[in-house]
Short mmCIF file of C-alpha atoms and ligand atoms in Angstrom, two decimals:
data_model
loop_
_atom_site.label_atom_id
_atom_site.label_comp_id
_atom_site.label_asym_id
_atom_site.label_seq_id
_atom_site.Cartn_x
_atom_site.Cartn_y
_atom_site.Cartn_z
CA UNK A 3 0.00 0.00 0.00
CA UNK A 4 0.96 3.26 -0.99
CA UNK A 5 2.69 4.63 2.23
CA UNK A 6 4.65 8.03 3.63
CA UNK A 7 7.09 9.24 6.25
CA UNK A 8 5.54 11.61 8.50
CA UNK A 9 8.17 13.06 11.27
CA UNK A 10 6.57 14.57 14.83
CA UNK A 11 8.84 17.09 16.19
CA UNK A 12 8.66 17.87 19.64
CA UNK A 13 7.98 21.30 20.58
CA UNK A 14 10.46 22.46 23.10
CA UNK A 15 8.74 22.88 26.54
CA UNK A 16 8.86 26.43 28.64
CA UNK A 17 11.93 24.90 30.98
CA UNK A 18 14.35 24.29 28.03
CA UNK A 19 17.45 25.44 29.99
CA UNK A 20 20.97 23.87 30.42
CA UNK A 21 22.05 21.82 33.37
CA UNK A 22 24.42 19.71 32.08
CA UNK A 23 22.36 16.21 33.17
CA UNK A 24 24.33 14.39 30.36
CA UNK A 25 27.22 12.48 31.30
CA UNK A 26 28.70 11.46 27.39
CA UNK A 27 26.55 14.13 25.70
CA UNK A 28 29.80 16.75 25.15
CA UNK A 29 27.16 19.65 24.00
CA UNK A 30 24.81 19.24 27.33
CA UNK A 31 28.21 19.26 29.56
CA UNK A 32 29.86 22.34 27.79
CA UNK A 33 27.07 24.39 28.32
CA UNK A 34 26.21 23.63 31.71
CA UNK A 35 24.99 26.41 33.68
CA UNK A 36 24.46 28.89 30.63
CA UNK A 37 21.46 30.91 30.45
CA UNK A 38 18.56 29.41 28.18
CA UNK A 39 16.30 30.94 26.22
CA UNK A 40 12.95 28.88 26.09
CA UNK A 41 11.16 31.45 23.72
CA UNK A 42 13.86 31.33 21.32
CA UNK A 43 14.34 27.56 21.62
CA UNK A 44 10.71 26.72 20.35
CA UNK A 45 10.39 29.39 17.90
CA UNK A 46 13.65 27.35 16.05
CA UNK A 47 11.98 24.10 16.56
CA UNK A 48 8.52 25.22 15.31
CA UNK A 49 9.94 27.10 12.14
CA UNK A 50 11.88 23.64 10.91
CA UNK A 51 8.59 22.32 11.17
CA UNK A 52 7.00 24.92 9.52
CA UNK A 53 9.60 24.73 6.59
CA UNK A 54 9.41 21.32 6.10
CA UNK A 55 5.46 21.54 6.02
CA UNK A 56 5.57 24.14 3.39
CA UNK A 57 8.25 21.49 1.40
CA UNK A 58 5.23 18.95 1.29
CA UNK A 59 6.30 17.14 3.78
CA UNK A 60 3.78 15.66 6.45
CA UNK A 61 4.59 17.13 9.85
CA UNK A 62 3.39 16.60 13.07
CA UNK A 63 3.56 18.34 16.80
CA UNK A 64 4.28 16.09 20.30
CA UNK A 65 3.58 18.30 23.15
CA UNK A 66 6.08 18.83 25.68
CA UNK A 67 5.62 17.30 29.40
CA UNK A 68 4.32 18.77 31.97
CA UNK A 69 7.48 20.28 34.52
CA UNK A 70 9.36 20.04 37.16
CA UNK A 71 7.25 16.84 37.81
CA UNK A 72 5.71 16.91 40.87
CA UNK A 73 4.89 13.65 40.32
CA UNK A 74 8.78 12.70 40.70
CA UNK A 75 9.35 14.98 43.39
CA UNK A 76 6.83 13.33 45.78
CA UNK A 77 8.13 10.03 44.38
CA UNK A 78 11.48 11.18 46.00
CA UNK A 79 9.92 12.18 49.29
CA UNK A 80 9.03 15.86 49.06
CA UNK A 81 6.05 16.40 50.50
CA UNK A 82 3.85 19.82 51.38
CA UNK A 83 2.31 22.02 48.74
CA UNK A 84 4.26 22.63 45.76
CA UNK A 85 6.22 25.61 46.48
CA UNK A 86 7.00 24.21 49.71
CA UNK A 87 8.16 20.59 47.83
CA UNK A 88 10.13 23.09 44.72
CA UNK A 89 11.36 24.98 47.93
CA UNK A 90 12.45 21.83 49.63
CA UNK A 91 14.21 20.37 46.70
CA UNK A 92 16.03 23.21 45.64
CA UNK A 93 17.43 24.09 49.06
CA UNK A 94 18.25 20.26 49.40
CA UNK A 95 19.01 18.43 46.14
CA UNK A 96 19.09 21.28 43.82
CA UNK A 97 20.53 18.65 41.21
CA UNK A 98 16.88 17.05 41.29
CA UNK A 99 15.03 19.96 40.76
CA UNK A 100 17.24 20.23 37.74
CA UNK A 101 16.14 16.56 36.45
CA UNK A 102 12.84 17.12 37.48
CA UNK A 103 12.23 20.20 35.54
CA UNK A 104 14.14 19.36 32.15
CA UNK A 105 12.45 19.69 28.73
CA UNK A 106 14.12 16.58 27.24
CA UNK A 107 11.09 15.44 25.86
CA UNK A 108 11.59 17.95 23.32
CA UNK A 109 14.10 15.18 21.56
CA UNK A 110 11.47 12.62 20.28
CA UNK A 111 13.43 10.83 18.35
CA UNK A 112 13.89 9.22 21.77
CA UNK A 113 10.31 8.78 22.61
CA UNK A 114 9.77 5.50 21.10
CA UNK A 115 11.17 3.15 18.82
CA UNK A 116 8.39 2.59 15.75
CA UNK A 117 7.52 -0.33 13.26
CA UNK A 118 5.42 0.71 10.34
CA UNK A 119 2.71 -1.61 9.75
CA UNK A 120 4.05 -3.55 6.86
CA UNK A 121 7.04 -4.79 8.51
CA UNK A 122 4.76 -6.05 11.59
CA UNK A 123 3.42 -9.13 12.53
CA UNK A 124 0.07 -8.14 12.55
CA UNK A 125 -0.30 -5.36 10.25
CA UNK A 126 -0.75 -2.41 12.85
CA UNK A 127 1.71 0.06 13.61
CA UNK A 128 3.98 -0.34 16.49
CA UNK A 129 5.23 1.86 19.38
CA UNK A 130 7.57 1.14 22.19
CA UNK A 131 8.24 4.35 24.46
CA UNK A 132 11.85 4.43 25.18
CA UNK A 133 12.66 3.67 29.01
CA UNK A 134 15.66 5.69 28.84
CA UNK A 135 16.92 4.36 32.11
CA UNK A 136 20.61 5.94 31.44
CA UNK A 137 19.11 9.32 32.69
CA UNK A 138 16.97 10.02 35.81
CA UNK A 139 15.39 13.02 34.06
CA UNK A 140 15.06 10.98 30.92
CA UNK A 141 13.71 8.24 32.59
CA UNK A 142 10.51 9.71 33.75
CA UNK A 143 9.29 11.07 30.52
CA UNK A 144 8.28 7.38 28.98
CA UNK A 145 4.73 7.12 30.98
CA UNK A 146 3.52 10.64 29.30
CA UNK A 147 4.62 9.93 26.33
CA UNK A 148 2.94 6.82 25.95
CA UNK A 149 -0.13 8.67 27.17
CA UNK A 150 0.85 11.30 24.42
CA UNK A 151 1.17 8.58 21.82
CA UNK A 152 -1.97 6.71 22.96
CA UNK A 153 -4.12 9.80 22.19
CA UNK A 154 -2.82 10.67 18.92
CA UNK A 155 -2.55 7.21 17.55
CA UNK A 156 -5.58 5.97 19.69
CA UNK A 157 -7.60 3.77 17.27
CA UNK A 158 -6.76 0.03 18.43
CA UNK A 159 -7.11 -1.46 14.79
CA UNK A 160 -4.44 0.14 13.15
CA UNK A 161 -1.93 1.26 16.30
CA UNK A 162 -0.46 -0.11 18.86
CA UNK A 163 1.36 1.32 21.75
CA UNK A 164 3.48 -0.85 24.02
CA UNK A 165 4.37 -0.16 27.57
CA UNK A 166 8.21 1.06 28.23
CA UNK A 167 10.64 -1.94 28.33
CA UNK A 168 11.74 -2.68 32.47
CA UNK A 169 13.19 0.08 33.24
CA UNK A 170 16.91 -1.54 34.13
CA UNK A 171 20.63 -1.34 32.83
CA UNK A 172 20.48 -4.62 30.81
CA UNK A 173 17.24 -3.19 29.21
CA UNK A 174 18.29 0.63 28.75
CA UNK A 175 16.03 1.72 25.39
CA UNK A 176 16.58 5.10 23.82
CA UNK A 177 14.16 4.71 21.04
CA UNK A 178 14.19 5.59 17.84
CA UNK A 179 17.44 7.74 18.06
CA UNK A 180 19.05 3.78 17.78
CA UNK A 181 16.55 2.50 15.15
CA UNK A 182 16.43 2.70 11.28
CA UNK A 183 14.30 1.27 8.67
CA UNK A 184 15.25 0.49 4.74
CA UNK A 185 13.02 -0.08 2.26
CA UNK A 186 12.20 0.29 -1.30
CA UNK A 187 8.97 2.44 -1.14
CA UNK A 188 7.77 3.41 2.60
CA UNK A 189 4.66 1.26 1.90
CA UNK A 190 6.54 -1.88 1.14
CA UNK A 191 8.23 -4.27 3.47
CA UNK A 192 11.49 -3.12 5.45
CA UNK A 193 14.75 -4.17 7.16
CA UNK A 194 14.71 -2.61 10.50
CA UNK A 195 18.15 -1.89 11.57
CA UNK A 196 18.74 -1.86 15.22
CA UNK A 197 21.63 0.04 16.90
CA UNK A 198 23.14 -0.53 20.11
CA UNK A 199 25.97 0.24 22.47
CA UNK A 200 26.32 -2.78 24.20
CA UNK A 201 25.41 -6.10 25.56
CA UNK A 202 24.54 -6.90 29.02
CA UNK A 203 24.97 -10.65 28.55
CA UNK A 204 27.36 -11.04 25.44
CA UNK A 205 30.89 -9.94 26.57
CA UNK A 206 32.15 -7.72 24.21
CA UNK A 207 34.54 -4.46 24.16
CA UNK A 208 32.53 -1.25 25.55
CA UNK A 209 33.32 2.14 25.88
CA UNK A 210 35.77 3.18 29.23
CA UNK A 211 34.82 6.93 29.06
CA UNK A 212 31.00 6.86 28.80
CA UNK A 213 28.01 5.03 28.99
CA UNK A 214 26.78 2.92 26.64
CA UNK A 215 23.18 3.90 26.80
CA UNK A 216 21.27 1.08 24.66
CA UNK A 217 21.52 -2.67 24.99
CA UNK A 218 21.52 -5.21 22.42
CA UNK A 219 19.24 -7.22 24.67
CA UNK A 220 16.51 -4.25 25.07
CA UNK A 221 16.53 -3.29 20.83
CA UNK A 222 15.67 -7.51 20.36
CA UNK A 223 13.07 -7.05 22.57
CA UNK A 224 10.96 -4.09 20.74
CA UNK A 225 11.89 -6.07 17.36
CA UNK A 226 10.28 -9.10 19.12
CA UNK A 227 7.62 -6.91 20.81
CA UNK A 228 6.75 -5.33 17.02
CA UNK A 229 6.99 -8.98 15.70
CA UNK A 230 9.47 -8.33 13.09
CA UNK A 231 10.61 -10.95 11.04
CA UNK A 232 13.87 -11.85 11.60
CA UNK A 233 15.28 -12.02 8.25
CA UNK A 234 13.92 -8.12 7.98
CA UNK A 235 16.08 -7.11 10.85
CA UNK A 236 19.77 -6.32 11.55
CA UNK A 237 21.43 -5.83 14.85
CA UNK A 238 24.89 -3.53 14.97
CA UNK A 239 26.89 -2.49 17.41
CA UNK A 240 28.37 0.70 17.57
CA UNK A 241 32.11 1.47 18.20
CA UNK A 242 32.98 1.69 21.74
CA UNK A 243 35.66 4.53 20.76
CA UNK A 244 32.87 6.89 19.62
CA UNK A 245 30.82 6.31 22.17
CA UNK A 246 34.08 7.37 24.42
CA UNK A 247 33.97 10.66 21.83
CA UNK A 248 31.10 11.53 21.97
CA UNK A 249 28.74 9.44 20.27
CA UNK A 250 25.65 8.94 23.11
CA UNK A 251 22.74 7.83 20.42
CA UNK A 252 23.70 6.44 16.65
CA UNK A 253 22.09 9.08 15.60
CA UNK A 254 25.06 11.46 16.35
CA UNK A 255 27.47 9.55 13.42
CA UNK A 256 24.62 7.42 11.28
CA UNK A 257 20.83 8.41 9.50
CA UNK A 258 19.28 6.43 7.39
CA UNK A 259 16.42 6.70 4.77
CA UNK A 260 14.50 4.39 2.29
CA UNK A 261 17.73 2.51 0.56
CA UNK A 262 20.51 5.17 1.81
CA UNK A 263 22.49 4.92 4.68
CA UNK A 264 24.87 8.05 5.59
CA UNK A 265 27.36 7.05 8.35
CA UNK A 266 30.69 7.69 9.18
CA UNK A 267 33.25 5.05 8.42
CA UNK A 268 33.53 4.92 12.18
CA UNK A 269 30.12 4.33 13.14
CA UNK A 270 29.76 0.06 13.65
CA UNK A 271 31.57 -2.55 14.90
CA UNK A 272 32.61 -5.12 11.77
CA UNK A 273 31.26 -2.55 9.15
CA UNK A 274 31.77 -4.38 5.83
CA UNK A 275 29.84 -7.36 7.57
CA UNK A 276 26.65 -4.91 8.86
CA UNK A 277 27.02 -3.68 5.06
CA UNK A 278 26.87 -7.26 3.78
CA UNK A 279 23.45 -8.02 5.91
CA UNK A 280 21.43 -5.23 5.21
CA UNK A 281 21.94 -5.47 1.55
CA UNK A 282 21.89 -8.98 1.30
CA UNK A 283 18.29 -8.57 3.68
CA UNK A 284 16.91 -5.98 1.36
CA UNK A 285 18.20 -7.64 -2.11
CA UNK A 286 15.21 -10.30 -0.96
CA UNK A 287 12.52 -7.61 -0.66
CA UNK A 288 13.82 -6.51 -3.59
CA UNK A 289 15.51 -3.02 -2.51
CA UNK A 290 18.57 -1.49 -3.25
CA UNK A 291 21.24 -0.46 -0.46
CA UNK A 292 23.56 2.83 -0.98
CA UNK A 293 25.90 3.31 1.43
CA UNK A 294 27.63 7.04 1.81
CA UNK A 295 30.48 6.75 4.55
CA UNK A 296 32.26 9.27 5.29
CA UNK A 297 36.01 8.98 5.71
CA UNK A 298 37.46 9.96 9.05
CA UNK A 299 40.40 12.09 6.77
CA UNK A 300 37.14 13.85 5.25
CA UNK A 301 35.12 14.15 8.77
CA UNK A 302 36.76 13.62 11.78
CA UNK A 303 34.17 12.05 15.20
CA UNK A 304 35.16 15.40 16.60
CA UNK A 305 33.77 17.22 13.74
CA UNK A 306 31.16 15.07 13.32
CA UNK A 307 30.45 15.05 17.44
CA UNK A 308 30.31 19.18 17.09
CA UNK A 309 28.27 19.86 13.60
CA UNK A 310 25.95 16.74 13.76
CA UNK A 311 26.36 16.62 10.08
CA UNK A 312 24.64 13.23 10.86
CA UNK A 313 22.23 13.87 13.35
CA UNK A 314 20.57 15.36 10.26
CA UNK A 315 16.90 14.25 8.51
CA UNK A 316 17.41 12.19 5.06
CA UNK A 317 14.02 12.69 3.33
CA UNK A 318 12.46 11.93 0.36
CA UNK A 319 10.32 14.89 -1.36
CA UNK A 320 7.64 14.40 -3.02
CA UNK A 321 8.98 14.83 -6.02
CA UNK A 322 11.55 11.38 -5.86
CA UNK A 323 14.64 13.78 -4.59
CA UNK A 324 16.38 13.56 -1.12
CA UNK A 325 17.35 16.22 0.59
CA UNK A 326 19.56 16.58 3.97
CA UNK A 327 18.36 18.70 7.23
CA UNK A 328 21.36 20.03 8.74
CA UNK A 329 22.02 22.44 11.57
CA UNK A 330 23.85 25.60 10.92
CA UNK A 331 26.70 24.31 13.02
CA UNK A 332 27.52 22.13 9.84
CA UNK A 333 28.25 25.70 8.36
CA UNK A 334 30.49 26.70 10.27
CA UNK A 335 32.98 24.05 10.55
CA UNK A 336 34.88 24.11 7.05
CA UNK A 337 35.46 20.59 6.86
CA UNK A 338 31.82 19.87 7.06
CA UNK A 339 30.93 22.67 5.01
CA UNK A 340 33.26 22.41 2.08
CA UNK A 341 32.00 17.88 2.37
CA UNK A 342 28.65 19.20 1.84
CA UNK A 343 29.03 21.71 -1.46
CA UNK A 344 30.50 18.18 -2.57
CA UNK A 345 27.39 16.42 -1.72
CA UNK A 346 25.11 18.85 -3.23
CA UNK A 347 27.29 19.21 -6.73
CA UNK A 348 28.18 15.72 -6.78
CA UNK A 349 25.87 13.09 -8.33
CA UNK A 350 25.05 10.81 -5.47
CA UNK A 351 21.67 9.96 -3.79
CA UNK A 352 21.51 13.54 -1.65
CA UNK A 353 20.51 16.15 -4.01
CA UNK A 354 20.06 19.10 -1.26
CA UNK A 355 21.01 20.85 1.59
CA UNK A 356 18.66 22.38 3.52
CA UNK A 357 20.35 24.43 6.47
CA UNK A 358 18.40 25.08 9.71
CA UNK A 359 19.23 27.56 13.45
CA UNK A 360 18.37 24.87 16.49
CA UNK A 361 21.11 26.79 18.20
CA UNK A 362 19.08 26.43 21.61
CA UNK A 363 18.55 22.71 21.28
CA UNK A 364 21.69 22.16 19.58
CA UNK A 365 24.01 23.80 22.98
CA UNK A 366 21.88 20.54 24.53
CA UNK A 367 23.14 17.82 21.78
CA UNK A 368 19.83 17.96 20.09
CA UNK A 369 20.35 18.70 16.59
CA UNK A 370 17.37 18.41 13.49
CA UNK A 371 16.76 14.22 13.76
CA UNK A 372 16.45 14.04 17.49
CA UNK A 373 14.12 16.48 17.80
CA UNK A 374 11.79 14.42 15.40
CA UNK A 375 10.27 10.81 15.77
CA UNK A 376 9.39 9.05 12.34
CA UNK A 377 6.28 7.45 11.53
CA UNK A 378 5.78 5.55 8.12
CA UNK A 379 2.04 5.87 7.99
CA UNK A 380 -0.48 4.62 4.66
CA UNK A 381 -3.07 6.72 3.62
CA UNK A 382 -5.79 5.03 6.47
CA UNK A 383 -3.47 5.32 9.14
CA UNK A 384 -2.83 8.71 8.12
CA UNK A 385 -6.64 9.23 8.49
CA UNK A 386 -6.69 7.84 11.89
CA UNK A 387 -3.99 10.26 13.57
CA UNK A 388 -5.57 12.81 15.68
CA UNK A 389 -5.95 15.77 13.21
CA UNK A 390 -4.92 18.68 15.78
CA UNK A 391 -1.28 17.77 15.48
CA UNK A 392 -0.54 18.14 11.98
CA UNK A 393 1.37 21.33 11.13
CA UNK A 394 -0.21 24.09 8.45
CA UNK A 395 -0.66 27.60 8.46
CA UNK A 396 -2.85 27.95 10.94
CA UNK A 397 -1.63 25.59 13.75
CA UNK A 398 1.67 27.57 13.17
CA UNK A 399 0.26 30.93 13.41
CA UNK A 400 -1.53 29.75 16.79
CA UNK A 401 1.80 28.05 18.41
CA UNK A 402 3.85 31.06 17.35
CA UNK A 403 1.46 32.96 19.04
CA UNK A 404 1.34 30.71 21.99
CA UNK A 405 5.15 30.66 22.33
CA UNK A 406 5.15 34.72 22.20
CA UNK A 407 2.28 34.61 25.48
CA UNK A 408 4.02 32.03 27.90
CA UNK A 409 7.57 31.41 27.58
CA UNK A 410 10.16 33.34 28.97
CA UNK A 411 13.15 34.61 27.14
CA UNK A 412 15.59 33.65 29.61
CA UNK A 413 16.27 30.75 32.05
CA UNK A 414 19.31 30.18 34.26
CA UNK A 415 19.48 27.40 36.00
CA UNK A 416 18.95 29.37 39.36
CA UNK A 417 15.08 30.48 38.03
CA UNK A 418 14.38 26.94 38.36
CA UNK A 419 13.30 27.59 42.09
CA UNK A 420 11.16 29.82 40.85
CA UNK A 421 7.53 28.18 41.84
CA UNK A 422 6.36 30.72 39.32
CA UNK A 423 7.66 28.64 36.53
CA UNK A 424 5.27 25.56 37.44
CA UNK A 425 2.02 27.82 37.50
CA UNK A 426 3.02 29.14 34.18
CA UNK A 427 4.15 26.18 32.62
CA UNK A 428 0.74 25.06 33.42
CA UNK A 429 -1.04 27.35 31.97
CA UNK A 430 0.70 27.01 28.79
CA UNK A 431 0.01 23.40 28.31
CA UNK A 432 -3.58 23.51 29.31
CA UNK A 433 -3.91 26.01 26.51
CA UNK A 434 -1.98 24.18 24.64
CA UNK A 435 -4.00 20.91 25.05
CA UNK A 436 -7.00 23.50 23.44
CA UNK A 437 -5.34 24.54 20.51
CA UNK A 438 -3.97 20.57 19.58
CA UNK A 439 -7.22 19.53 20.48
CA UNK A 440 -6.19 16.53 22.54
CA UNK A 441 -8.25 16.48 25.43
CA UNK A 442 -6.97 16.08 29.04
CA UNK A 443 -3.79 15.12 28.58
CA UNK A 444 -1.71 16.03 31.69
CA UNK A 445 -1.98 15.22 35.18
CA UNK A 446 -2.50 18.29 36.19
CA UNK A 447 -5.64 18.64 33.99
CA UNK A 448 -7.35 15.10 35.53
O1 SUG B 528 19.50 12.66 26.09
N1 SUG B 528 20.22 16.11 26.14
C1 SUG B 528 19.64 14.96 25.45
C2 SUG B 528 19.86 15.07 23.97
C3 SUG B 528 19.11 14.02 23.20
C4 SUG B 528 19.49 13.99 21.78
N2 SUG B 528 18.76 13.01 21.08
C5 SUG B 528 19.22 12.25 20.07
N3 SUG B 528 20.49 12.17 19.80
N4 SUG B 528 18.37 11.56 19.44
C6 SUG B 528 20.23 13.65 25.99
O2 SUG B 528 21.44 13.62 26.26
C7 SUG B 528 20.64 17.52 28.08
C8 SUG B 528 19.83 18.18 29.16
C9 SUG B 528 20.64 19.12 30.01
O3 SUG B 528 21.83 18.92 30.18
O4 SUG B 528 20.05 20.10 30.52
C10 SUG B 528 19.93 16.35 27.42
O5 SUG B 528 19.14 15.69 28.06
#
């Protein structure tokens, strides 16, 4: 069946500030402490959207989550009203005020891992929220989002959303950010390509600097969970040594789309052999496999840790051509730069740049791909999505003006203490809920 990517970005929520809460992410360390700008941050975010919209591309919203939790500070033994608990926690364990109240939801390529519905065993489309054990303030967001997920993609026939994998080191899950798909034509069968940083049970070389964040034993599971077939899936580990650079998700040094991969020469463990298997899996469907790697003489890790040349959206127009997202970082490091006018005069299977600011979300290591999830959707499933979410005109105009009303132009990480921030944070998302048309979708609303 005839069959399309859509991509839901998520819009940055009004705490988006920087408090370094990731250990291996070299962006969210370096810029520890600086002062945010939340206003600024989901302006960037909503104009990619808005771009790619206009391009013909179909584009979708995920709401941020409500913060700080509450929720996890009275999980953690705060207790009183909540300026009392914010009060409490700041005083005490200012460092959990800081995970409670993170927007890192806004990266939704970690919100799930997805399998369209005609790789699956049952013909529905699959979701599996991410646990994202590695990172306390990552690890609470998987409950909303499935809530988020189950009301957009609510109708039981043609979705289904799984519960969050145990939430446990052998099991850590970082969605989608690990996951690719191949495939001829989105609507025909895939390979599902499944990235990881390390085994639990499997000894194996790991990274000595930083944490491996995904397990091989947690990306079987959602490929079991989705019921994909095992000669349409591939399992690859990355390189310890760019995890140890850098590296936290694949999608830092790898993207993939349709029958292109774009990595960096570094990326996997036993390359030619990964290479081998996903052609050789996708020659039986009946697909082609390009593969653009990027030499290490061309692109350093460090260049590609600091540009995200590769955390960058592959995507097919509608007119056939493919075209690369980048940030504007890639612009400004001349090694990236001058590899890109090569890609865009050369003749291979990227014929354009397009060059985005996600400065706010990019000091944070989220560049263009992690701040979208990818959905492969037919024309009935399509149907079926809750229609408040999809970008146009209009739903831009009302978020920009949205935006403009309730977020603040600056946050330093001392504001956070602010109760202030919780009551207007609230207010925003209630609104919010309104204008998306979704319903009660936050605790604080039931
Ligand atoms: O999990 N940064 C996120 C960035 C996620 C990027 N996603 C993908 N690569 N798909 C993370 O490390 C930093 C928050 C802070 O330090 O304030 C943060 O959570």
């Amino acid at each position: 069946m005839q069959a399309s990517e859509a991509n839901f970005d998520g819009l940055v929520g009004p705490t988006h500030n920087y408090a370094g809460l990731s250990f291996g992410n070299v962006a969210s360390q370096n810029n520890e402490k600086s002062v945010a700008n939340p206003r600024a941050a989901a302006k960037q975010g909503l104009r990619k959207m808005k771009q790619l919209a206009d391009l013909g591309f179909h584009q979708g919203v995920l709401p941020p989550q409500e913060r700080p939790s509450m929720r996890l500070l009275r999980e953690l033994g705060f207790s009183g009203d909540e300026a009392t608990v914010i009060a409490k926690v700041a005083r005490d364990a200012p460092e959990l005020l800081a995970a409670a109240s993170s927007a890192s939801a806004m990266w939704t390529a970690n919100a799930a891992t997805v399998s369209p519905s005609a790789d699956t065993h049952d013909g529905r489309v699959h979701f599996t929220p991410a646990n994202l054990t590695s990172k306390l303030h990552r690890a609470i967001e998987h409950e909303a989002t499935r809530r988020t997920l189950r009301t957009i993609f609510a109708d039981p026939a043609r979705f289904e959303v799984h519960e969050a994998l145990p939430g446990t080191p052998a099991l850590g899950d970082e969605g989608a950010a690990n996951h690719t798909r191949f495939c001829a034509e989105y609507g025909a069968r895939g390979v599902e390509f499944f990235v990881y940083g390390k085994s639990e049970y499997r000894r194996g070389p790991e990274p000595k600097r930083y944490p491996a964040r995904q397990t091989f034993e947690a990306s079987r599971a959602v490929a079991q969970r989705h019921g994909l077939a095992e000669d349409a899936t591939v399992y690859a580990q990355q390189t310890p040594d760019v995890i140890d650079a850098g590296v936290f998700h694949n999608d830092v040094i790898a993207v993939g789309n349709r029958q292109t991969l774009f990595c960096h020469e570094l990326a996997f463990v036993g390359r030619t052999s990964v290479y081998d298997e996903l052609r050789g899996k996708l020659a039986k469907l009946n697909a082609q496999f390009d593969v653009i790697e990027v030499r290490d003489a061309e692109v350093s890790v460090a260049d590609a840790v600091s540009s995200y040349l590769f955390n960058s959206q592959l995507l097919t127009r509608p007119d056939g051509r493919q075209v690369l997202v980048v940030p504007q970082e890639c612009r400004e490091n001349p090694r990236v730069a001058m590899y890109l006018e090569d890609v865009k005069s050369g003749s291979g299977p990227i014929d354009d740049v397009l060059v985005f600011d996600l400065r706010e979300s990019m000091k944070n290591g989220g560049g263009p791909a992690c701040l979208r999830l990818r959905v492969v959707l037919n024309e009935t499933e399509r149907a079926a999505v809750a229609p408040g979410v999809w970008i146009d005109d209009a739903l831009f105009g009302k978020l920009d003006a949205w935006i403009e009303k309730h977020y603040r132009d600056r946050l330093a990480p001392g504001d956070l203490t602010d109760p202030k921030l919780l009551e207007e944070s609230r207010t925003a998302l209630d609104e919010l809920t309104q204008i998306l048309r979704l319903g009660s979708l936050y605790d604080f609303q039931r």
